[in-house]
Short mmCIF file of the C-alpha atoms (twelve columns), coordinates in Angstrom:
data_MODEL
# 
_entry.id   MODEL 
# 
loop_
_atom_site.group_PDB 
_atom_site.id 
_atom_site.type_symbol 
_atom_site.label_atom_id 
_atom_site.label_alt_id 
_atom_site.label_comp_id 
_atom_site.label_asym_id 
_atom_site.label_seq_id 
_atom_site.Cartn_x 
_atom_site.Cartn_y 
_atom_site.Cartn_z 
_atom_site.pdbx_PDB_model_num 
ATOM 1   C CA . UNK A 1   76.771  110.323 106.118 1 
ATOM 2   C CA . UNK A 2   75.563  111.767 109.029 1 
ATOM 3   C CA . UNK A 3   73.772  115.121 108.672 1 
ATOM 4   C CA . UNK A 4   75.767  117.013 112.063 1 
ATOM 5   C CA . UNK A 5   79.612  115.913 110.146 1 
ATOM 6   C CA . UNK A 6   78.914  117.457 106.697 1 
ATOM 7   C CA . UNK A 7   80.822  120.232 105.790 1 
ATOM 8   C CA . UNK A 8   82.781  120.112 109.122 1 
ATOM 9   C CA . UNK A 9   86.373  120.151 108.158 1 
ATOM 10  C CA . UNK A 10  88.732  118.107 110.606 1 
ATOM 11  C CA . UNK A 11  92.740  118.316 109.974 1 
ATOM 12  C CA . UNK A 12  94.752  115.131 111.460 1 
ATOM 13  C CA . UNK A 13  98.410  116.554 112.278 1 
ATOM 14  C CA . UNK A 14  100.500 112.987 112.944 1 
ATOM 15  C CA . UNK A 15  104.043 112.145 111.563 1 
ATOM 16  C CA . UNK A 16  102.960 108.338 112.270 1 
ATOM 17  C CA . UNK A 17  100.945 107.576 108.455 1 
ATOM 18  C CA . UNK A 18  99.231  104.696 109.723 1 
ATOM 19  C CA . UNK A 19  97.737  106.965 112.293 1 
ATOM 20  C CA . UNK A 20  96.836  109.816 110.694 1 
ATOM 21  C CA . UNK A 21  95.170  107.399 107.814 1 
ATOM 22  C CA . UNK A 22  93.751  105.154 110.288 1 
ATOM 23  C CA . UNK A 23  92.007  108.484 112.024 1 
ATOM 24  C CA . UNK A 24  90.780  110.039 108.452 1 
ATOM 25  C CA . UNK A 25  89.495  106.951 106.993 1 
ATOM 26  C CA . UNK A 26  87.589  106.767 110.898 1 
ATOM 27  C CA . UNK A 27  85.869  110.410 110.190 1 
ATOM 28  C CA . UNK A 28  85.610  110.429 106.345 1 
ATOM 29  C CA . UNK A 29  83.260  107.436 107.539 1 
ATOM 30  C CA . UNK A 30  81.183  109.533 109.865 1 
ATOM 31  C CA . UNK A 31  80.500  112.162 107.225 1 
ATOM 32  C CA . UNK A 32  83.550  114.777 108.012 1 
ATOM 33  C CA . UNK A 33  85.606  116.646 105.221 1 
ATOM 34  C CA . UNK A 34  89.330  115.678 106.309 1 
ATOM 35  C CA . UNK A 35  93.327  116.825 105.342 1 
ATOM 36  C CA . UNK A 36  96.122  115.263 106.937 1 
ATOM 37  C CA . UNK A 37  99.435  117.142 107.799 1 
ATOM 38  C CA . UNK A 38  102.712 114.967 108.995 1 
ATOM 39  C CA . UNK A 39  105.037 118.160 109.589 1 
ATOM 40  C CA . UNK A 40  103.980 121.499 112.134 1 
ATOM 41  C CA . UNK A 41  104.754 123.601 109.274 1 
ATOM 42  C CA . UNK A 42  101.988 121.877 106.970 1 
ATOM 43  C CA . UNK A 43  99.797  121.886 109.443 1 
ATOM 44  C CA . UNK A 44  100.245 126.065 109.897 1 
ATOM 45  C CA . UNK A 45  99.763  125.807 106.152 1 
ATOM 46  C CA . UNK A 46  97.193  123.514 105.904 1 
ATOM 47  C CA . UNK A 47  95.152  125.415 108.424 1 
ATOM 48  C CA . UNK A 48  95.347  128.453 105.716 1 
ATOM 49  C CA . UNK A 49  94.604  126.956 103.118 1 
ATOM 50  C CA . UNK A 50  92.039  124.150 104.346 1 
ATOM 51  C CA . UNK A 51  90.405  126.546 107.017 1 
ATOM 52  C CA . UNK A 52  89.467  123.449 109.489 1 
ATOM 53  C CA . UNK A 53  86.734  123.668 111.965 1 
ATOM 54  C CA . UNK A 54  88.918  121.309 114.239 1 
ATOM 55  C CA . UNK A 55  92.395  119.926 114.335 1 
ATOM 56  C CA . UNK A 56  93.367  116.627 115.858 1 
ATOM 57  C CA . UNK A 57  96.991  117.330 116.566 1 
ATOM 58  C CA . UNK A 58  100.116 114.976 117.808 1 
ATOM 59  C CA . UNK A 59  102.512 116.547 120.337 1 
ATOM 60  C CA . UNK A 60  105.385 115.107 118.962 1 
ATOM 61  C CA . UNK A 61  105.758 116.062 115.453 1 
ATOM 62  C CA . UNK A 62  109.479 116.137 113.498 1 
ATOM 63  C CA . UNK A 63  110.263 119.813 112.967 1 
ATOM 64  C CA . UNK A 64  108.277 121.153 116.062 1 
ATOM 65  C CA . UNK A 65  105.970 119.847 118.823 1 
ATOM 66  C CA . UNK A 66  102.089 120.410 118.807 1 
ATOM 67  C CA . UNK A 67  102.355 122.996 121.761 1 
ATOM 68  C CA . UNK A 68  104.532 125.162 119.353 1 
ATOM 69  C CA . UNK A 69  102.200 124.977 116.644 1 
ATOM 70  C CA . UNK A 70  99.071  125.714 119.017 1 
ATOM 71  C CA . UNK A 71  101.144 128.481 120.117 1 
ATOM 72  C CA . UNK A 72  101.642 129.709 117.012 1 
ATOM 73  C CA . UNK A 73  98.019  129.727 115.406 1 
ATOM 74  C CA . UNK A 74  97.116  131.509 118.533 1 
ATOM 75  C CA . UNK A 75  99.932  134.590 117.441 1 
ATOM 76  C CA . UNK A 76  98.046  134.806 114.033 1 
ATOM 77  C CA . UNK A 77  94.525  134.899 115.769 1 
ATOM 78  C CA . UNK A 78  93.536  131.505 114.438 1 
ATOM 79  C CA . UNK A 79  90.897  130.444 116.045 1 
ATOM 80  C CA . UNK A 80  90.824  126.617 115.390 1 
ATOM 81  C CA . UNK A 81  89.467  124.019 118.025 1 
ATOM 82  C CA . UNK A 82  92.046  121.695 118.932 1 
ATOM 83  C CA . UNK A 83  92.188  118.165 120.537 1 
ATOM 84  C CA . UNK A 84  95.918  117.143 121.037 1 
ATOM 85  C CA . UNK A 85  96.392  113.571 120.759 1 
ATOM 86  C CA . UNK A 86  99.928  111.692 121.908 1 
ATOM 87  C CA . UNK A 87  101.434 109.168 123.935 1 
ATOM 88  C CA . UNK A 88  102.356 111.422 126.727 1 
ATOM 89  C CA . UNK A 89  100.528 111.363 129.479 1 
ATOM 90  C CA . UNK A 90  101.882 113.477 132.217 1 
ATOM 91  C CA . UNK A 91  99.988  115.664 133.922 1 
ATOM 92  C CA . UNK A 92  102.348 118.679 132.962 1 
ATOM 93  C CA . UNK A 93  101.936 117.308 129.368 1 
ATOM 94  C CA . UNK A 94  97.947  117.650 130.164 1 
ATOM 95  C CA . UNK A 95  98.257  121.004 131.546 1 
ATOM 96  C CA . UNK A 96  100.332 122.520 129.287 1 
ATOM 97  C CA . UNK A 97  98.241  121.612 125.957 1 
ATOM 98  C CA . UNK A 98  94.952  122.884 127.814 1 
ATOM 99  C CA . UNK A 99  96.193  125.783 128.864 1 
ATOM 100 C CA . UNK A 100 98.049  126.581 125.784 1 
ATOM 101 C CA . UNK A 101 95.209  126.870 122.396 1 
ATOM 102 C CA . UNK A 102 93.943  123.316 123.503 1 
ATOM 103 C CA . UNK A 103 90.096  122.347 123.797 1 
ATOM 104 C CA . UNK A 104 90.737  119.040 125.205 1 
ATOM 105 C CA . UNK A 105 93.600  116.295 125.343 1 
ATOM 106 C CA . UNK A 106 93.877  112.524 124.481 1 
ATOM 107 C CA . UNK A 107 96.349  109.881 125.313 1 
ATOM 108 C CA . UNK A 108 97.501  107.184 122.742 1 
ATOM 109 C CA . UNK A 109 95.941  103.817 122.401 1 
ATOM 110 C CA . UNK A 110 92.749  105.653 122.004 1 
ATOM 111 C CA . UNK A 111 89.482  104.887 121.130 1 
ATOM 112 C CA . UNK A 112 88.076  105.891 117.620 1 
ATOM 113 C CA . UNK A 113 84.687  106.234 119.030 1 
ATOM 114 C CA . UNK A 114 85.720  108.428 121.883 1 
ATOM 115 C CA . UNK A 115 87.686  110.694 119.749 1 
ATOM 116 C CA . UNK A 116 84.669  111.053 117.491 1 
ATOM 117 C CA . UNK A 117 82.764  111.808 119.983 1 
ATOM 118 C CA . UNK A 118 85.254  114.519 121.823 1 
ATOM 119 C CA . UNK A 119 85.400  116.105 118.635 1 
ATOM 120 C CA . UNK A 120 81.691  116.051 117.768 1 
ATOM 121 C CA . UNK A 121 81.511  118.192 121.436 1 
ATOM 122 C CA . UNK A 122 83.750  120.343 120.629 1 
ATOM 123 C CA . UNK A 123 82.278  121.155 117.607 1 
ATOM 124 C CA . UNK A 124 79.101  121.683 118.984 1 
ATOM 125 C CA . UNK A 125 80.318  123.888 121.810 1 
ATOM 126 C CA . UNK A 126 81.944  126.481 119.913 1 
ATOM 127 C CA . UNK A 127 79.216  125.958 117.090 1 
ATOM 128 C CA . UNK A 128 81.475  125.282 114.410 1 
ATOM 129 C CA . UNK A 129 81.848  128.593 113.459 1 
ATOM 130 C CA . UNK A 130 82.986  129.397 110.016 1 
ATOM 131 C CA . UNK A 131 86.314  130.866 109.047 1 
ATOM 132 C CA . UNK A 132 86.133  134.329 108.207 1 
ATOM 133 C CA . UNK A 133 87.223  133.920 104.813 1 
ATOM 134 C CA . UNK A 134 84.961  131.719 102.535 1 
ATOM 135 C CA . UNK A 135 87.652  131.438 99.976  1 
ATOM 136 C CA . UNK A 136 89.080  128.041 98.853  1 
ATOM 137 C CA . UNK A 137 92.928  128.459 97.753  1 
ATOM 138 C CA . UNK A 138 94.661  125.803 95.653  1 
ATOM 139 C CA . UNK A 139 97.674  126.953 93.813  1 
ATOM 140 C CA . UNK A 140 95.916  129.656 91.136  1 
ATOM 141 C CA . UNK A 141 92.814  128.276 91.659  1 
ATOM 142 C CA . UNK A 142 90.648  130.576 94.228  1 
ATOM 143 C CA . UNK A 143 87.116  128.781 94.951  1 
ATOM 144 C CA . UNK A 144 84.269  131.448 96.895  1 
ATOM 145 C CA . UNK A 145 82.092  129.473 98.429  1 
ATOM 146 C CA . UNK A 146 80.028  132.569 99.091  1 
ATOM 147 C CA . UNK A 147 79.728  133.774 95.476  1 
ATOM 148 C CA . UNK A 148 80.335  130.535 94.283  1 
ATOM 149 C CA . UNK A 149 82.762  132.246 91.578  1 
ATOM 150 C CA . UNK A 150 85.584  130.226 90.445  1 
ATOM 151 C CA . UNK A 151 89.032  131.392 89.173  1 
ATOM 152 C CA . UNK A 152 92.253  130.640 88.017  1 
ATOM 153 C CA . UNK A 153 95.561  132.967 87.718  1 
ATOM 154 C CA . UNK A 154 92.835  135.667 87.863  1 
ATOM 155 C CA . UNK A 155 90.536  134.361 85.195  1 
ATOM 156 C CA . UNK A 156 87.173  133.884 86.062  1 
ATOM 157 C CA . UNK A 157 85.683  129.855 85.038  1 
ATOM 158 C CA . UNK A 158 82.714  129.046 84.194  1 
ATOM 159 C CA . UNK A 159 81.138  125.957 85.949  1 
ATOM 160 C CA . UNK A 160 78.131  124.000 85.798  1 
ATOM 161 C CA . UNK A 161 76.640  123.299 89.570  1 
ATOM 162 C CA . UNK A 162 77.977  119.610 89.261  1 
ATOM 163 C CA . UNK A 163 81.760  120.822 88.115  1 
ATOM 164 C CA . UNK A 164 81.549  122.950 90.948  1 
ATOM 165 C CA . UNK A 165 80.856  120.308 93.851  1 
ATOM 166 C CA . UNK A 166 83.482  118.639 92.357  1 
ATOM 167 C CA . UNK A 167 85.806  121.056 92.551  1 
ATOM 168 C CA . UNK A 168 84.833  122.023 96.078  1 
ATOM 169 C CA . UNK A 169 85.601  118.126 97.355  1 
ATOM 170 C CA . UNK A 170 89.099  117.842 95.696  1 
ATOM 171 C CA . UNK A 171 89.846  121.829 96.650  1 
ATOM 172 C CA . UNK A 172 88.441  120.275 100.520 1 
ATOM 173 C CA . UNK A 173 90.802  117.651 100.176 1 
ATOM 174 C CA . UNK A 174 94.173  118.524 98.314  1 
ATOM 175 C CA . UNK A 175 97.014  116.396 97.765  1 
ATOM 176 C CA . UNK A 176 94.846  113.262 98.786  1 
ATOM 177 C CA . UNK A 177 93.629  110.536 96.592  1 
ATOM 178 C CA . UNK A 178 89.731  110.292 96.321  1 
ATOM 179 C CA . UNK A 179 88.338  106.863 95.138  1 
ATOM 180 C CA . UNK A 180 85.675  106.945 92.687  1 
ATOM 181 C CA . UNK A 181 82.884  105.679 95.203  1 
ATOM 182 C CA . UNK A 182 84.335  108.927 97.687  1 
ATOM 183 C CA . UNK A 183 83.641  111.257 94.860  1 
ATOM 184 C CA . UNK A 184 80.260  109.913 93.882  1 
ATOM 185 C CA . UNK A 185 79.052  109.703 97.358  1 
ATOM 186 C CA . UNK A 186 79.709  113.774 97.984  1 
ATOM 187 C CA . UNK A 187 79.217  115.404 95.124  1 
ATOM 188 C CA . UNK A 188 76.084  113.165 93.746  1 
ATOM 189 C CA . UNK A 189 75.092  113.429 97.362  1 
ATOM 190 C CA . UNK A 190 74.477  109.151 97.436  1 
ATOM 191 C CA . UNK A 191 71.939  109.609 95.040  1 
ATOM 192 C CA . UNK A 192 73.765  108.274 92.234  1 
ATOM 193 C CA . UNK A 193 73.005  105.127 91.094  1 
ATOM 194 C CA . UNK A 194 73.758  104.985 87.044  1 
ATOM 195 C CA . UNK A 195 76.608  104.020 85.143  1 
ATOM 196 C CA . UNK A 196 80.053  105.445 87.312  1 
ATOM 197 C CA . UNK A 197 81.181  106.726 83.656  1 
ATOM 198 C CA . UNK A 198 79.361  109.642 84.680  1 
ATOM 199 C CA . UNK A 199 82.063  110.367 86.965  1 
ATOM 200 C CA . UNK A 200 84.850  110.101 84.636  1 
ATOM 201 C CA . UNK A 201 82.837  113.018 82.284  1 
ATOM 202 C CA . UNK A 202 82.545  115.546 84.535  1 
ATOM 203 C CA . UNK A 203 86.208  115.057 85.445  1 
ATOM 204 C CA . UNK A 204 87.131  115.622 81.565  1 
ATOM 205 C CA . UNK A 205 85.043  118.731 81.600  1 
ATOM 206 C CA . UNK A 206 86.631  120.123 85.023  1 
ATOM 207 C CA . UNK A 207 89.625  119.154 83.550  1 
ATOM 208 C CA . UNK A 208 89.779  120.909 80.595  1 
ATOM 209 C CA . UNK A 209 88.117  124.155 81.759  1 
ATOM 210 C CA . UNK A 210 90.947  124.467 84.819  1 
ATOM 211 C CA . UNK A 211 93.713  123.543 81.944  1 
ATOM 212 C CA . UNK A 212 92.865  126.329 79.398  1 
ATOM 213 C CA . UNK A 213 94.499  128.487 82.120  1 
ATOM 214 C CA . UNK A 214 97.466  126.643 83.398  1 
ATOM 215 C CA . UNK A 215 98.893  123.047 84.012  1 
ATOM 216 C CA . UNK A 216 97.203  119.492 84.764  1 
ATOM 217 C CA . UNK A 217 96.202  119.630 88.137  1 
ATOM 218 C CA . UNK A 218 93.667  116.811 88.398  1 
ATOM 219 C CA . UNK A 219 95.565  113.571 88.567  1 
ATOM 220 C CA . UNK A 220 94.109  110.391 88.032  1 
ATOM 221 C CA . UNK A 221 95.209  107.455 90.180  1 
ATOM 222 C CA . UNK A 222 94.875  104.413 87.935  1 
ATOM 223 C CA . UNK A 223 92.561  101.648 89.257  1 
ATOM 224 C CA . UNK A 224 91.910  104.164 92.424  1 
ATOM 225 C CA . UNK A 225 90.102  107.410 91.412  1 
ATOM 226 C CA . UNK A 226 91.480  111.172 91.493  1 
ATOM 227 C CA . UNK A 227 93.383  113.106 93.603  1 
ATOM 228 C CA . UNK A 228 93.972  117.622 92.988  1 
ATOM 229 C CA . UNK A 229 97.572  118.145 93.186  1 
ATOM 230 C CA . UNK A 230 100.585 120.677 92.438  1 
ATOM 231 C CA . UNK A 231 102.099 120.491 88.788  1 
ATOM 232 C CA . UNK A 232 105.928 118.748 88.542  1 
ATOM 233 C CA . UNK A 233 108.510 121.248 88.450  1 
# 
């Protein structure tokens, strides 16, 4: 992992999966934390509930197009970075995203190294400044990454430093699945090199202190690893 990525959270809004994975797998690689949105309305959520210090956005989404969505963050005095990526590469296209919330503006093919790169600017430019709430939101579950302080529908949990770094990863990345090798890079910080059971016991402890308090909400991906999402209706 590289020490200038960690802790920098990236969001990849692209309706095209192979895209959007092929673009996360790309900066997982180099260190970042990443979420991916398909839709402009998860990205606007994703944004509140991920707090990104960057956003690779597509133009051409399915419910609304990138400029919209820039446009939009911009009403609610988000301040997030953004590089728009897309196939469309007319000036006006150009102009338009840099004048409206963009930092800077790619054209499809790309190059993964030059994105990295752009972004790793960008980042450094406006110094990656934190959100101004520390707070990580996933359903009931409210993480303060100042305090540290843990809760669930409003009662407070009681974590061990480990259960909390793991917690923090799969709060950082909801919804997606995190192989066991992702987990025990992050949260044993690559120091790790026992029996991977280890993994697999902490997740049984997490597990049953965030279900005294409500539904499942760590899933476990059989023959993958683990990924935090929202109980079945």
């Amino acid at each position: 992992m590289s020490e200038s990525s960690a802790d920098y959270r990236v969001l990849v809004v692209d309706d095209e999966p192979s895209i959007a994975e092929l673009i996360t797998m790309a900066l997982r690689f180099e260190g970042f934390l990443v979420q991916s949105a398909g839709t402009g309305r998860d990205a606007l959520s994703a944004v509140a509930s991920f707090k990104p210090h960057l956003m690779v956005l597509d133009v051409m989404l399915p419910d609304m197009e990138g400029f919209e969505v820039a446009s939009r963050l911009g009403a609610q005095r988000a301040s997030v970075p953004i590089i728009f990526l897309t196939a469309r590469d007319a000036t006006e296209d150009k102009v338009r995203g840099l004048t409206g919330g963009g930092d800077d503006y790619m054209t499809k093919p790309f190059s993964l190294e030059e994105l990295v790169a752009r972004i790793r600017t960008i980042l450094r430019r406006t110094g990656a400044a934190a959100p101004q709430s520390s707070c990580l939101t996933f359903e009931d579950v409210e993480l303060d990454e100042d305090t540290r302080e843990v809760t669930r529908a409003g009662a407070q949990i009681e974590l061990t430093a480990t259960e909390y770094r793991l917690l923090r990863y799969l709060m950082l990345n909801p919804r997606s699945v995190l192989t066991r090798a992702q987990l025990l890079d992050h949260v044993w910080n690559y120091d790790f090199g026992g029996d991977g059971r280890v993994l697999e016991t902490y997740v049984s402890y997490l597990r049953k202190k965030l279900d005294a308090h409500g539904p499942p909400l760590i899933k476990t991906v059989r023959g993958v690893g683990y990924a935090l999402r929202a109980p079945r209706a």
